[in-house]
């Protein structure tokens, strides 16, 4: 109860400040009422759902590819420790390049549209997923390797049931950061190189000078991003029952 | 059946550029079916020796032989119950067993022998310290190794639990008729559990003395209070 009350107070304060701000510079900032009206109208009219779906599809595809490649590569590197030597510098070199900086090259290669967006989302999500998974894989205690050798456990089973399962909590840390990065990346990609999606939607409405729609779009972006994180958190709790204790 | 021949082992400290010699031409022979205790002070090299026998650590020089065959890698014929936690935390008790055995009958048999049947679906974090050790033991027994090495399995237990588990262990081990190397720094434990106590000391570590425990065949809890038992304990303490 206490908590809900606190959240409610925060919300009221934000709305109040927002109203205050919009009253002073109304040409730029629409009032909360106007934005919520815009949100209502958009959902009644329905086009917004096409944009939401477009963005979600890109995030899901790019994120899944990043997950398979990021986790897979981490497992391979953890298993064949020798690869580490040349893979690590490559990753450390590519990692600081922000996803947005890849947009021009993505458009050149893939053109405007889904393929570019998948690629940008992939870039955004891959690095946190790979680095966290890799950290997990490389922190497998020696004792587990020893036990696996003693019991003559097959390599495939070792990777699947020991290396992978041990790393799952780390992998999920990567996935949780990765999904946030993926969502931010898709919006950025759509701002520049797409004809649909929430990023495209707010960019278009900026040109149309519909700031109420721009802010409505931003609210949707924040809300959906939050939901994506919650979804992963729920999946994590279902998949990793043994880490409840830790 | 297990033979250590001229084992020497050094640990090198890279940063200080020093070297400590834990073993120098160390020899040991353990016969089939024997229950042998290895006692020695903390840091004398017991775990190092266990790792060498298991095949986890390659000795600086010398070799280990199992039934005359040189040991080159870890294997199912020698299973270690480690001093540190060695269960897979993300697997239930049953899954920990299933990883190493496909035979549900065997799995059930050893879970019930170690009184863990009711906990088959529990995760390791839901088990007590003693139960975890029993699971390690069940997991070792289920692959039917010739040789089981236990590195201070009772360390995490309080005194009363220790005595109780010692009896349980003895019972299980007798039923399974395995060769056992039991590592401990607890003299009473060593005398109670084994047919032979090997005392380690010195630096580099050597066998100081081997003591045969004559009353080993009829062990019950009450022998702890007999004169023979107390005498042996005292004798070993003096040797260390
Ligand atoms: N990985 C290692 N690197 C360097 N030195 C080591 C390493 N492992 C053990 N040592 C050293 O070797 C010696 C023997 O260690 P070991 O763990 O075998 O002793 P222990 O008899 O099992 O002791 P405890 O009864 O406390 O378990 C110690 O002096 C320790 O400092
Ligand atoms: Mg030790």
Short mmCIF file of C-alpha atoms and ligand atoms in Angstrom, two decimals:
data_model
loop_
_atom_site.label_atom_id
_atom_site.label_comp_id
_atom_site.label_asym_id
_atom_site.label_seq_id
_atom_site.Cartn_x
_atom_site.Cartn_y
_atom_site.Cartn_z
CA UNK A 1 0.00 0.00 0.00
CA UNK A 2 2.79 2.36 1.08
CA UNK A 3 4.57 1.61 -2.18
CA UNK A 4 1.59 2.28 -4.40
CA UNK A 5 1.03 5.55 -2.59
CA UNK A 6 4.64 6.59 -3.19
CA UNK A 7 4.37 5.73 -6.88
CA UNK A 8 1.15 7.67 -7.13
CA UNK A 9 2.76 10.72 -5.55
CA UNK A 10 5.67 10.55 -8.02
CA UNK A 11 3.22 10.32 -10.91
CA UNK A 12 1.21 13.31 -9.73
CA UNK A 13 4.37 15.38 -9.29
CA UNK A 14 5.56 14.50 -12.81
CA UNK A 15 2.21 15.36 -14.34
CA UNK A 16 2.15 18.62 -12.44
CA UNK A 17 5.65 19.63 -13.60
CA UNK A 18 4.78 18.60 -17.13
CA UNK A 19 1.65 20.75 -17.07
CA UNK A 20 3.69 23.65 -15.70
CA UNK A 21 6.29 23.24 -18.44
CA UNK A 22 3.73 23.06 -21.21
CA UNK A 23 1.94 26.14 -19.92
CA UNK A 24 5.14 28.17 -20.23
CA UNK A 25 6.31 26.89 -23.66
CA UNK A 26 3.17 25.53 -25.19
CA UNK A 27 4.30 25.78 -28.80
CA UNK A 28 6.82 22.97 -28.14
CA UNK A 29 5.46 20.93 -25.24
CA UNK A 30 1.84 19.78 -25.35
CA UNK A 31 -0.02 19.35 -22.08
CA UNK A 32 -0.61 15.94 -20.47
CA UNK A 33 -4.29 16.05 -21.40
CA UNK A 34 -3.45 16.64 -25.05
CA UNK A 35 -0.97 13.77 -25.08
CA UNK A 36 -3.39 11.35 -23.46
CA UNK A 37 -6.06 12.42 -25.93
CA UNK A 38 -3.58 11.73 -28.72
CA UNK A 39 -2.84 8.30 -27.24
CA UNK A 40 -6.54 7.56 -27.09
CA UNK A 41 -7.17 8.72 -30.64
CA UNK A 42 -4.23 6.74 -31.96
CA UNK A 43 -5.44 3.54 -30.40
CA UNK A 44 -8.99 4.06 -31.62
CA UNK A 45 -7.76 4.82 -35.11
CA UNK A 46 -5.50 1.76 -34.93
CA UNK A 47 -2.54 2.58 -37.21
CA UNK A 48 -0.26 2.86 -34.23
CA UNK A 49 -0.52 -0.89 -33.69
CA UNK A 50 1.01 -1.50 -37.10
CA UNK A 51 4.00 0.59 -36.01
CA UNK A 52 4.23 -1.15 -32.66
CA UNK A 53 4.08 -4.53 -34.37
CA UNK A 54 6.76 -3.49 -36.91
CA UNK A 55 9.13 -2.41 -34.14
CA UNK A 56 8.44 -5.50 -32.04
CA UNK A 57 9.04 -7.82 -34.97
CA UNK A 58 12.41 -6.20 -35.66
CA UNK A 59 13.41 -6.38 -32.02
CA UNK A 60 12.40 -10.01 -31.68
CA UNK A 61 14.22 -11.12 -34.84
CA UNK A 62 17.38 -9.12 -34.15
CA UNK A 63 17.39 -10.07 -30.48
CA UNK A 64 16.95 -13.78 -31.18
CA UNK A 65 19.80 -13.80 -33.69
CA UNK A 66 21.98 -11.92 -31.19
CA UNK A 67 21.03 -14.41 -28.47
CA UNK A 68 21.87 -17.49 -30.54
CA UNK A 69 25.12 -16.07 -31.84
CA UNK A 70 26.14 -14.38 -28.58
CA UNK A 71 25.48 -17.38 -26.35
CA UNK A 72 26.72 -19.87 -28.94
CA UNK A 73 29.96 -18.04 -29.50
CA UNK A 74 30.49 -17.65 -25.76
CA UNK A 75 30.03 -21.40 -25.23
CA UNK A 76 32.40 -22.25 -28.05
CA UNK A 77 35.00 -19.82 -26.74
CA UNK A 78 34.60 -21.17 -23.23
CA UNK A 79 35.00 -24.71 -24.46
CA UNK A 80 37.89 -24.17 -26.88
CA UNK A 81 39.73 -21.73 -24.68
CA UNK A 82 42.32 -21.07 -27.39
CA UNK A 83 39.89 -19.09 -29.57
CA UNK A 84 39.68 -16.55 -26.78
CA UNK A 85 43.06 -15.09 -27.68
CA UNK A 86 41.98 -13.64 -31.00
CA UNK A 87 38.23 -13.34 -30.42
CA UNK A 88 38.51 -11.19 -27.29
CA UNK A 89 40.48 -8.31 -28.92
CA UNK A 90 38.07 -8.31 -31.86
CA UNK A 91 35.07 -8.04 -29.56
CA UNK A 92 36.72 -5.38 -27.43
CA UNK A 93 37.45 -3.39 -30.59
CA UNK A 94 33.91 -3.62 -32.00
CA UNK A 95 32.10 -3.16 -28.70
CA UNK A 96 32.65 0.61 -28.24
CA UNK A 97 31.14 1.39 -31.66
CA UNK A 98 27.56 2.41 -30.82
CA UNK A 99 24.71 0.75 -32.76
CA UNK A 100 23.76 4.12 -34.33
CA UNK A 101 27.20 4.39 -35.92
CA UNK A 102 26.40 1.19 -37.84
CA UNK A 103 23.25 2.66 -39.39
CA UNK A 104 24.90 4.26 -42.46
CA UNK A 105 26.73 1.08 -43.38
CA UNK A 106 23.63 -1.00 -42.68
CA UNK A 107 21.57 1.13 -45.05
CA UNK A 108 24.27 0.88 -47.69
CA UNK A 109 24.35 -2.88 -47.44
CA UNK A 110 20.73 -3.77 -46.69
CA UNK A 111 18.83 -0.69 -47.90
CA UNK A 112 15.96 0.90 -45.98
CA UNK A 113 13.64 -1.45 -44.12
CA UNK A 114 13.59 -4.55 -42.03
CA UNK A 115 16.97 -6.01 -42.88
CA UNK A 116 18.84 -2.88 -41.77
CA UNK A 117 16.80 -2.77 -38.59
CA UNK A 118 17.47 -6.45 -37.80
CA UNK A 119 21.15 -5.76 -38.25
CA UNK A 120 21.19 -2.68 -35.98
CA UNK A 121 19.18 -4.50 -33.30
CA UNK A 122 21.56 -7.41 -33.57
CA UNK A 123 24.57 -5.13 -33.10
CA UNK A 124 22.95 -3.46 -30.10
CA UNK A 125 22.01 -6.71 -28.37
CA UNK A 126 24.94 -8.91 -29.32
CA UNK A 127 27.71 -7.32 -27.27
CA UNK A 128 26.05 -7.30 -23.85
CA UNK A 129 24.79 -10.84 -24.45
CA UNK A 130 28.14 -12.14 -25.63
CA UNK A 131 30.27 -10.43 -22.97
CA UNK A 132 28.04 -11.50 -20.08
CA UNK A 133 27.69 -15.06 -21.37
CA UNK A 134 31.41 -15.23 -21.92
CA UNK A 135 32.02 -14.04 -18.39
CA UNK A 136 29.70 -16.78 -17.12
CA UNK A 137 31.31 -19.49 -19.19
CA UNK A 138 34.80 -18.50 -18.15
CA UNK A 139 33.92 -18.45 -14.47
CA UNK A 140 32.96 -22.13 -14.41
CA UNK A 141 34.77 -23.47 -11.33
CA UNK A 142 37.56 -25.93 -12.10
CA UNK A 143 35.92 -28.44 -9.77
CA UNK A 144 33.03 -28.88 -12.22
CA UNK A 145 35.43 -29.54 -15.07
CA UNK A 146 37.23 -32.06 -12.89
CA UNK A 147 34.01 -33.81 -11.90
CA UNK A 148 32.97 -33.97 -15.56
CA UNK A 149 36.30 -35.59 -16.44
CA UNK A 150 36.12 -38.05 -13.56
CA UNK A 151 32.67 -39.22 -14.55
CA UNK A 152 33.71 -39.28 -18.20
CA UNK A 153 30.83 -37.04 -19.24
CA UNK A 154 30.56 -36.60 -23.01
CA UNK A 155 31.64 -33.26 -24.46
CA UNK A 156 28.21 -32.44 -25.80
CA UNK A 157 26.56 -33.14 -22.45
CA UNK A 158 29.26 -31.12 -20.71
CA UNK A 159 28.52 -28.07 -22.85
CA UNK A 160 24.73 -28.49 -22.68
CA UNK A 161 24.17 -29.51 -19.06
CA UNK A 162 27.16 -28.08 -17.24
CA UNK A 163 28.76 -25.15 -19.08
CA UNK A 164 25.48 -23.73 -20.42
CA UNK A 165 23.35 -24.32 -17.32
CA UNK A 166 26.04 -22.94 -15.02
CA UNK A 167 26.25 -19.81 -17.18
CA UNK A 168 22.48 -19.24 -17.40
CA UNK A 169 22.30 -16.60 -14.64
CA UNK A 170 25.10 -14.67 -16.40
CA UNK A 171 23.46 -15.20 -19.78
CA UNK A 172 20.24 -13.74 -18.41
CA UNK A 173 22.08 -10.69 -17.13
CA UNK A 174 23.27 -10.24 -20.72
CA UNK A 175 19.79 -10.82 -22.13
CA UNK A 176 18.23 -8.27 -19.79
CA UNK A 177 20.75 -5.61 -20.82
CA UNK A 178 20.54 -6.83 -24.41
CA UNK A 179 16.78 -6.47 -24.73
CA UNK A 180 17.01 -2.87 -23.55
CA UNK A 181 19.78 -2.17 -26.03
CA UNK A 182 17.81 -3.93 -28.77
CA UNK A 183 14.76 -1.79 -28.13
CA UNK A 184 16.77 1.44 -28.10
CA UNK A 185 18.57 0.35 -31.28
CA UNK A 186 15.40 -0.42 -33.20
CA UNK A 187 13.97 3.00 -32.43
CA UNK A 188 17.23 4.64 -33.52
CA UNK A 189 17.32 2.58 -36.70
CA UNK A 190 13.72 3.49 -37.52
CA UNK A 191 14.36 7.20 -36.97
CA UNK A 192 16.70 7.09 -39.92
CA UNK A 193 16.22 4.06 -42.06
CA UNK A 194 12.66 2.71 -42.06
CA UNK A 195 9.16 3.38 -43.35
CA UNK A 196 7.35 1.95 -40.32
CA UNK A 197 7.81 1.38 -36.61
CA UNK A 198 7.62 3.60 -33.53
CA UNK A 199 10.87 5.36 -34.38
CA UNK A 200 9.54 6.20 -37.83
CA UNK A 201 6.24 7.25 -36.26
CA UNK A 202 7.75 9.89 -33.98
CA UNK A 203 10.05 11.13 -36.71
CA UNK A 204 7.11 11.50 -39.11
CA UNK A 205 5.04 13.36 -36.51
CA UNK A 206 7.94 15.70 -35.81
CA UNK A 207 7.83 16.67 -39.50
CA UNK A 208 4.05 17.08 -39.26
CA UNK A 209 4.59 19.23 -36.16
CA UNK A 210 2.33 16.92 -34.14
CA UNK A 211 4.25 17.07 -30.87
CA UNK A 212 1.34 15.45 -29.04
CA UNK A 213 1.83 12.34 -31.16
CA UNK A 214 5.61 12.53 -30.75
CA UNK A 215 5.30 12.43 -26.99
CA UNK A 216 2.57 9.79 -27.14
CA UNK A 217 5.00 7.71 -29.21
CA UNK A 218 7.76 8.25 -26.65
CA UNK A 219 5.47 7.12 -23.87
CA UNK A 220 4.70 3.96 -25.82
CA UNK A 221 8.40 3.35 -26.41
CA UNK A 222 9.11 3.65 -22.69
CA UNK A 223 6.19 1.46 -21.73
CA UNK A 224 6.92 -1.33 -24.23
CA UNK A 225 10.62 -1.31 -23.32
CA UNK A 226 9.64 -1.74 -19.69
CA UNK A 227 7.30 -4.61 -20.58
CA UNK A 228 10.05 -6.35 -22.54
CA UNK A 229 12.34 -6.24 -19.50
CA UNK A 230 9.57 -7.55 -17.26
CA UNK A 231 8.94 -10.37 -19.71
CA UNK A 232 12.58 -11.45 -19.56
CA UNK A 233 12.59 -11.20 -15.79
CA UNK A 234 9.61 -13.54 -15.67
CA UNK A 235 11.20 -15.99 -18.09
CA UNK A 236 14.35 -15.93 -15.98
CA UNK A 237 12.44 -16.82 -12.83
CA UNK A 238 10.81 -19.76 -14.58
CA UNK A 239 13.99 -21.06 -16.20
CA UNK A 240 16.41 -20.65 -13.29
CA UNK A 241 14.71 -21.99 -10.15
CA UNK A 242 18.04 -22.82 -8.52
CA UNK A 243 19.25 -19.24 -8.35
CA UNK A 244 16.30 -18.11 -6.24
CA UNK A 245 18.37 -18.77 -3.16
CA UNK A 246 21.43 -16.78 -4.22
CA UNK B 1 46.19 -51.85 -6.64
CA UNK B 2 46.91 -48.12 -6.29
CA UNK B 3 50.54 -47.23 -6.36
CA UNK B 4 52.27 -43.85 -6.21
CA UNK B 5 55.84 -44.06 -7.45
CA UNK B 6 58.43 -41.37 -6.78
CA UNK B 7 55.92 -38.55 -6.77
CA UNK B 8 57.45 -35.09 -6.50
CA UNK B 9 55.37 -31.98 -6.66
CA UNK B 10 56.24 -28.29 -6.59
CA UNK B 11 54.02 -25.25 -6.58
CA UNK B 12 55.51 -22.21 -8.20
CA UNK B 13 54.51 -18.75 -7.08
CA UNK B 14 54.78 -16.60 -10.22
CA UNK B 15 54.67 -13.20 -8.56
CA UNK B 16 57.17 -13.86 -5.81
CA UNK B 17 59.15 -16.25 -7.98
CA UNK B 18 59.40 -18.82 -5.19
CA UNK B 19 58.80 -22.51 -5.28
CA UNK B 20 57.47 -24.78 -2.59
CA UNK B 21 58.16 -28.46 -2.71
CA UNK B 22 55.19 -30.33 -1.27
CA UNK B 23 56.33 -33.87 -2.11
CA UNK B 24 59.76 -35.29 -2.87
CA UNK B 25 59.97 -38.91 -4.07
CA UNK B 26 56.79 -39.86 -2.29
CA UNK B 27 55.66 -43.51 -2.46
CA UNK B 28 52.39 -45.09 -1.39
CA UNK B 29 50.70 -48.45 -1.89
CA UNK B 30 47.06 -49.20 -1.21
CA UNK B 31 45.78 -52.77 -1.57
CA UNK B 32 42.46 -53.81 -3.02
CA UNK B 33 39.55 -53.56 -0.57
CA UNK B 34 41.55 -51.64 2.01
CA UNK B 35 40.18 -48.66 3.86
CA UNK B 36 43.15 -46.41 4.39
CA UNK B 37 43.23 -43.09 6.21
CA UNK B 38 45.69 -40.39 5.40
CA UNK B 39 46.20 -37.99 8.30
CA UNK B 40 48.34 -34.89 8.35
CA UNK B 41 48.31 -31.29 9.39
CA UNK B 42 46.48 -28.65 7.39
CA UNK B 43 48.58 -27.60 4.43
CA UNK B 44 50.75 -30.71 4.37
CA UNK B 45 49.57 -31.63 0.89
CA UNK B 46 46.64 -34.02 1.35
CA UNK B 47 44.41 -32.35 -1.23
CA UNK B 48 47.37 -32.05 -3.59
CA UNK B 49 47.86 -35.80 -3.31
CA UNK B 50 44.15 -36.44 -3.91
CA UNK B 51 44.25 -34.29 -7.05
CA UNK B 52 47.27 -36.17 -8.32
CA UNK B 53 45.62 -39.55 -7.74
CA UNK B 54 42.39 -38.36 -9.37
CA UNK B 55 44.31 -37.17 -12.42
CA UNK B 56 43.34 -33.51 -11.93
CA UNK B 57 46.88 -32.39 -11.29
CA UNK B 58 49.91 -33.72 -13.07
CA UNK B 59 52.74 -34.27 -10.60
CA UNK B 60 55.98 -32.47 -11.34
CA UNK B 61 57.52 -35.92 -11.62
CA UNK B 62 56.62 -39.51 -10.83
CA UNK B 63 53.60 -41.60 -11.71
CA UNK B 64 50.39 -43.06 -10.35
CA UNK B 65 49.41 -46.63 -11.24
CA UNK B 66 46.00 -48.27 -10.95
CA UNK B 67 46.32 -52.06 -11.15
CA UNK B 68 49.67 -51.58 -12.82
CA UNK B 69 48.34 -49.17 -15.43
CA UNK B 70 49.63 -45.65 -15.48
CA UNK B 71 47.07 -42.96 -14.70
CA UNK B 72 47.05 -40.26 -17.38
CA UNK B 73 43.60 -38.66 -16.93
CA UNK B 74 40.66 -38.61 -14.54
CA UNK B 75 38.33 -41.57 -14.90
CA UNK B 76 35.36 -43.47 -13.52
CA UNK B 77 37.59 -45.99 -11.79
CA UNK B 78 38.67 -43.38 -9.21
CA UNK B 79 36.00 -41.04 -7.90
CA UNK B 80 36.76 -38.21 -5.50
CA UNK B 81 34.41 -36.84 -2.89
CA UNK B 82 35.88 -33.39 -2.76
CA UNK B 83 36.67 -31.23 0.20
CA UNK B 84 34.76 -28.37 -1.43
CA UNK B 85 31.21 -28.30 -2.76
CA UNK B 86 31.14 -30.41 -5.92
CA UNK B 87 27.45 -30.89 -6.73
CA UNK B 88 25.75 -29.29 -9.71
CA UNK B 89 23.60 -26.57 -8.14
CA UNK B 90 21.22 -26.34 -11.10
CA UNK B 91 20.30 -30.00 -11.00
CA UNK B 92 18.04 -31.72 -8.52
CA UNK B 93 19.33 -34.60 -6.45
CA UNK B 94 17.94 -37.02 -9.03
CA UNK B 95 19.37 -35.05 -11.96
CA UNK B 96 22.80 -34.98 -10.31
CA UNK B 97 22.64 -38.77 -10.22
CA UNK B 98 21.14 -39.08 -13.69
CA UNK B 99 24.01 -37.10 -15.19
CA UNK B 100 26.42 -39.90 -14.35
CA UNK B 101 24.15 -42.96 -14.62
CA UNK B 102 21.39 -44.10 -16.93
CA UNK B 103 20.16 -46.82 -14.63
CA UNK B 104 17.17 -45.68 -12.56
CA UNK B 105 17.29 -48.85 -10.45
CA UNK B 106 20.86 -48.10 -9.43
CA UNK B 107 20.06 -44.45 -8.83
CA UNK B 108 17.18 -45.37 -6.53
CA UNK B 109 19.25 -47.99 -4.77
CA UNK B 110 22.04 -45.57 -3.86
CA UNK B 111 19.69 -42.72 -3.03
CA UNK B 112 17.93 -44.97 -0.58
CA UNK B 113 21.24 -46.29 0.78
CA UNK B 114 22.26 -42.70 1.52
CA UNK B 115 18.71 -41.94 2.76
CA UNK B 116 18.07 -39.28 0.13
CA UNK B 117 15.13 -40.88 -1.67
CA UNK B 118 12.67 -38.38 -0.29
CA UNK B 119 14.81 -35.52 -1.54
CA UNK B 120 15.14 -36.69 -5.12
CA UNK B 121 13.49 -33.51 -6.42
CA UNK B 122 15.30 -31.08 -4.12
CA UNK B 123 18.06 -28.80 -5.32
CA UNK B 124 21.43 -28.92 -3.54
CA UNK B 125 20.79 -25.58 -1.80
CA UNK B 126 17.85 -27.22 -0.07
CA UNK B 127 20.06 -29.91 1.48
CA UNK B 128 22.03 -29.78 4.71
CA UNK B 129 25.83 -30.07 4.68
CA UNK B 130 25.69 -33.75 5.59
CA UNK B 131 23.06 -34.51 2.97
CA UNK B 132 25.21 -32.88 0.30
CA UNK B 133 28.11 -35.12 1.25
CA UNK B 134 25.84 -38.15 1.16
CA UNK B 135 24.74 -37.14 -2.33
CA UNK B 136 28.38 -36.84 -3.43
CA UNK B 137 28.87 -40.33 -2.01
CA UNK B 138 25.76 -41.72 -3.74
CA UNK B 139 26.90 -40.18 -7.02
CA UNK B 140 30.30 -41.82 -6.59
CA UNK B 141 28.83 -45.23 -5.72
CA UNK B 142 26.39 -45.27 -8.63
CA UNK B 143 29.20 -45.45 -11.20
CA UNK B 144 30.68 -48.42 -9.33
CA UNK B 145 34.28 -47.17 -9.10
CA UNK B 146 36.99 -49.50 -7.82
CA UNK B 147 38.38 -46.75 -5.71
CA UNK B 148 36.80 -43.91 -3.78
CA UNK B 149 38.82 -41.02 -2.41
CA UNK B 150 37.27 -38.86 0.26
CA UNK B 151 38.89 -35.54 1.07
CA UNK B 152 37.75 -34.48 4.54
CA UNK B 153 34.08 -35.15 3.81
CA UNK B 154 32.97 -34.29 7.32
CA UNK B 155 34.67 -30.94 7.62
CA UNK B 156 31.51 -28.91 7.43
CA UNK B 157 29.69 -30.90 10.10
CA UNK B 158 29.49 -30.33 13.82
CA UNK B 159 30.86 -32.88 16.22
CA UNK B 160 27.71 -34.91 16.87
CA UNK B 161 26.72 -35.09 13.24
CA UNK B 162 30.26 -36.11 12.41
CA UNK B 163 30.10 -39.22 14.59
CA UNK B 164 26.74 -40.14 13.19
CA UNK B 165 27.91 -39.79 9.61
CA UNK B 166 31.11 -41.68 10.29
CA UNK B 167 29.01 -44.68 11.30
CA UNK B 168 26.75 -44.27 8.31
CA UNK B 169 29.69 -44.00 5.99
CA UNK B 170 31.33 -47.06 7.46
CA UNK B 171 28.12 -48.99 6.99
CA UNK B 172 27.71 -47.91 3.36
CA UNK B 173 31.34 -48.48 2.54
CA UNK B 174 31.29 -51.98 4.03
CA UNK B 175 28.25 -52.90 1.99
CA UNK B 176 29.83 -51.64 -1.20
CA UNK B 177 33.20 -53.37 -0.64
CA UNK B 178 35.24 -50.59 -2.22
CA UNK B 179 38.83 -49.57 -1.77
CA UNK B 180 38.77 -46.31 0.13
CA UNK B 181 41.30 -43.59 0.71
CA UNK B 182 40.05 -41.39 3.47
CA UNK B 183 41.76 -38.06 3.97
CA UNK B 184 41.39 -36.26 7.27
CA UNK B 185 43.19 -34.36 9.98
CA UNK B 186 40.95 -35.86 12.65
CA UNK B 187 42.77 -38.75 14.33
CA UNK B 188 39.72 -40.25 15.95
CA UNK B 189 37.95 -40.30 12.62
CA UNK B 190 40.91 -42.02 11.01
CA UNK B 191 41.15 -44.71 13.69
CA UNK B 192 37.42 -45.30 13.69
CA UNK B 193 37.01 -45.59 9.94
CA UNK B 194 40.04 -47.35 8.59
CA UNK B 195 42.02 -50.56 8.51
CA UNK B 196 45.24 -48.62 8.26
CA UNK B 197 46.26 -45.08 9.20
CA UNK B 198 49.06 -43.39 7.32
CA UNK B 199 50.59 -40.41 9.08
CA UNK B 200 52.08 -37.67 6.93
CA UNK B 201 54.54 -35.08 8.16
CA UNK B 202 57.68 -33.13 7.39
CA UNK B 203 58.52 -30.78 4.58
CA UNK B 204 58.63 -32.06 1.87
CA UNK B 205 55.88 -34.31 3.15
CA UNK B 206 56.77 -37.94 3.80
CA UNK B 207 55.05 -40.94 5.36
CA UNK B 208 55.99 -40.76 9.00
CA UNK B 209 54.34 -44.00 10.05
CA UNK B 210 51.80 -46.61 9.02
CA UNK B 211 49.59 -47.99 11.76
CA UNK B 212 47.38 -51.03 11.26
CA UNK B 213 44.10 -50.85 13.14
CA UNK B 214 43.60 -54.36 14.46
CA UNK B 215 40.02 -54.11 15.65
CA UNK B 216 38.87 -52.78 12.33
CA UNK B 217 36.53 -55.66 11.56
CA UNK B 218 34.07 -55.15 14.40
CA UNK B 219 33.54 -51.46 14.58
CA UNK B 220 30.62 -50.14 16.52
CA UNK B 221 30.21 -46.79 18.10
CA UNK B 222 31.08 -48.14 21.55
CA UNK B 223 34.67 -48.94 20.58
CA UNK B 224 35.41 -45.23 20.76
CA UNK B 225 35.52 -45.63 24.56
CA UNK B 226 37.68 -48.75 24.70
CA UNK B 227 41.24 -48.62 25.97
CA UNK B 228 42.68 -49.88 22.68
CA UNK B 229 40.99 -47.11 20.77
CA UNK B 230 42.13 -44.39 23.12
CA UNK B 231 45.64 -45.81 23.17
CA UNK B 232 45.84 -45.77 19.38
CA UNK B 233 44.58 -42.22 19.22
CA UNK B 234 47.27 -41.15 21.66
CA UNK B 235 49.98 -43.01 19.81
CA UNK B 236 49.07 -41.37 16.51
CA UNK B 237 48.90 -37.96 18.10
CA UNK B 238 52.43 -38.39 19.38
CA UNK B 239 53.64 -39.43 15.92
CA UNK B 240 52.23 -36.27 14.37
N1 LIG C 1 47.14 -24.24 -6.55
C1 LIG C 1 48.12 -24.01 -5.68
N2 LIG C 1 49.09 -23.10 -5.96
C2 LIG C 1 50.08 -22.87 -5.09
N3 LIG C 1 50.22 -23.49 -3.92
C3 LIG C 1 49.30 -24.40 -3.58
C4 LIG C 1 48.20 -24.69 -4.44
N4 LIG C 1 47.44 -25.64 -3.83
C5 LIG C 1 48.05 -25.91 -2.66
N5 LIG C 1 49.16 -25.17 -2.49
C6 LIG C 1 50.09 -25.24 -1.35
O1 LIG C 1 50.46 -26.58 -1.19
C7 LIG C 1 50.42 -26.97 0.17
C8 LIG C 1 49.49 -28.14 0.36
O2 LIG C 1 48.16 -27.76 0.10
P1 LIG C 1 46.96 -28.79 0.20
O3 LIG C 1 45.73 -28.10 -0.18
O4 LIG C 1 47.32 -30.01 -0.56
O5 LIG C 1 46.96 -29.10 1.77
P2 LIG C 1 45.98 -29.99 2.65
O6 LIG C 1 46.83 -30.99 3.37
O7 LIG C 1 44.88 -30.55 1.81
O8 LIG C 1 45.39 -28.97 3.70
P3 LIG C 1 43.95 -28.94 4.42
O9 LIG C 1 43.97 -29.98 5.49
O10 LIG C 1 43.87 -27.57 5.00
O11 LIG C 1 42.92 -29.18 3.37
C9 LIG C 1 50.02 -25.74 0.95
O12 LIG C 1 51.17 -25.18 1.50
C10 LIG C 1 49.41 -24.81 -0.08
O13 LIG C 1 49.73 -23.48 0.24
MG1 LIG C 2 42.83 -30.31 1.77
#
